[in-house]
Amino acid sequence: GPFTGHYNRLAHAYEDVKAGGELFVSYGTNWFTTRESYMGLVPGEDDFEAGEEFIETVSELFESLVDSTTVKDDVHYMGQVRVDIWNMIVNSPYKSRPLAALPKAYKTAVRAMDVGIMQTEEELATHSVEYLEEHGKCLDHIHPQNSTIPHA
């Protein structure tokens, strides 16, 4: 584009892209680490792997909370305990890239405990064709050329 050195960039999909899916480009870990001051801690591939391991451990903890519940009324209470524990984890004052890889919302975290963080992220990034027709932007008519913005 006019603001970068990346002109006429090509991309190849190694697997089918579902209608409504998104394409992502890896800038590499160094690109994000050099921009921490204004982008925050953006998780990389290794951080998502650590997040997956962590979420598996939390899932086992949550399962043990359910297993230890014997009174029917305690099930609702234990559900709220799980929500509170999750909120304490993701709102921790300690910041790290693996922590940034974790889903922020408890409902999303529960889904990630079932299918994994990456699958959950893919689901959140996929929209229906109807949604895209209403809210999307067509990129068919974007062509590389000199910018009309004077300072670009």
CSV table of C-alpha atoms in Angstrom, one decimal, residues 50-134:
chain,number,residue,atom,x,y,z
A,50,ALA,CA,0.9,-21.9,26.5
A,51,GLY,CA,-2.6,-20.5,26.7
A,52,GLU,CA,-4.0,-23.9,25.5
A,53,GLU,CA,-2.1,-25.7,28.2
A,54,PHE,CA,-3.2,-23.3,30.8
A,55,ILE,CA,-6.9,-23.5,29.8
A,56,GLU,CA,-6.7,-27.3,29.9
A,57,THR,CA,-5.5,-27.0,33.5
A,58,VAL,CA,-8.2,-24.5,34.4
A,59,SER,CA,-10.8,-26.8,32.8
A,60,GLU,CA,-9.7,-29.7,35.0
A,61,LEU,CA,-9.9,-27.4,38.0
A,62,PHE,CA,-13.4,-26.4,37.1
A,63,GLU,CA,-14.4,-30.0,36.5
A,64,SER,CA,-13.2,-30.9,40.0
A,65,LEU,CA,-15.3,-28.1,41.4
A,66,VAL,CA,-18.4,-29.6,39.8
A,67,ASP,CA,-17.4,-33.1,41.0
A,68,SER,CA,-17.1,-31.9,44.6
A,69,THR,CA,-20.6,-30.4,44.5
A,70,THR,CA,-23.1,-32.7,46.2
A,71,VAL,CA,-26.0,-30.5,47.0
A,72,LYS,CA,-28.1,-29.4,43.9
A,73,ASP,CA,-28.3,-25.8,45.0
A,74,ASP,CA,-24.5,-25.6,45.1
A,75,VAL,CA,-24.3,-26.2,41.3
A,76,HIS,CA,-25.4,-22.6,40.6
A,77,TYR,CA,-23.1,-21.3,43.3
A,78,MET,CA,-20.1,-23.3,41.9
A,79,GLY,CA,-20.9,-21.9,38.4
A,80,GLN,CA,-20.5,-18.4,39.8
A,81,VAL,CA,-17.3,-19.4,41.5
A,82,ARG,CA,-15.9,-20.5,38.1
A,83,VAL,CA,-16.9,-17.2,36.5
A,84,ASP,CA,-15.2,-15.3,39.4
A,85,ILE,CA,-12.1,-17.4,39.1
A,86,TRP,CA,-11.9,-16.8,35.4
A,87,ASN,CA,-12.4,-13.1,35.8
A,88,MET,CA,-9.6,-13.0,38.4
A,89,ILE,CA,-7.3,-14.7,35.9
A,90,VAL,CA,-7.9,-12.5,32.9
A,91,ASN,CA,-8.0,-9.3,34.9
A,92,SER,CA,-4.8,-10.1,36.8
A,93,PRO,CA,-2.5,-7.1,37.2
A,94,TYR,CA,0.3,-9.5,36.0
A,95,LYS,CA,0.5,-9.1,32.2
A,96,SER,CA,2.0,-11.6,29.8
A,97,ARG,CA,1.6,-12.7,26.2
A,98,PRO,CA,0.1,-16.1,27.1
A,99,LEU,CA,-2.4,-14.4,29.4
A,100,ALA,CA,-3.3,-12.1,26.5
A,101,ALA,CA,-4.0,-15.2,24.4
A,102,LEU,CA,-6.8,-16.3,26.8
A,103,PRO,CA,-10.4,-15.4,25.9
A,104,LYS,CA,-11.6,-12.5,28.1
A,105,ALA,CA,-15.2,-13.5,28.4
A,106,TYR,CA,-16.1,-16.6,30.5
A,107,LYS,CA,-18.6,-17.9,28.0
A,108,THR,CA,-15.9,-17.8,25.3
A,109,ALA,CA,-13.4,-19.5,27.7
A,110,VAL,CA,-15.9,-22.3,28.3
A,111,ARG,CA,-16.1,-22.9,24.5
A,112,ALA,CA,-12.2,-22.8,24.3
A,113,MET,CA,-12.1,-25.4,27.0
A,114,ASP,CA,-14.1,-27.7,24.7
A,115,VAL,CA,-12.5,-27.0,21.3
A,116,GLY,CA,-9.4,-25.0,22.0
A,117,ILE,CA,-8.5,-21.3,21.8
A,118,MET,CA,-7.6,-21.3,18.1
A,119,GLN,CA,-10.8,-22.9,17.1
A,120,THR,CA,-12.7,-20.4,19.2
A,121,GLU,CA,-10.8,-17.5,17.7
A,122,GLU,CA,-11.7,-18.8,14.2
A,123,GLU,CA,-15.4,-19.1,15.1
A,124,LEU,CA,-15.4,-15.5,16.4
A,125,ALA,CA,-13.7,-14.2,13.2
A,126,THR,CA,-16.1,-15.9,10.9
A,127,HIS,CA,-19.3,-14.1,9.8
A,128,SER,CA,-22.3,-15.3,7.8
A,129,VAL,CA,-22.5,-14.3,4.1
A,130,GLU,CA,-25.6,-12.3,5.0
A,131,TYR,CA,-23.6,-10.3,7.6
A,132,LEU,CA,-20.8,-9.6,5.1
A,133,GLU,CA,-23.3,-8.5,2.5
A,134,GLU,CA,-24.8,-6.0,4.9
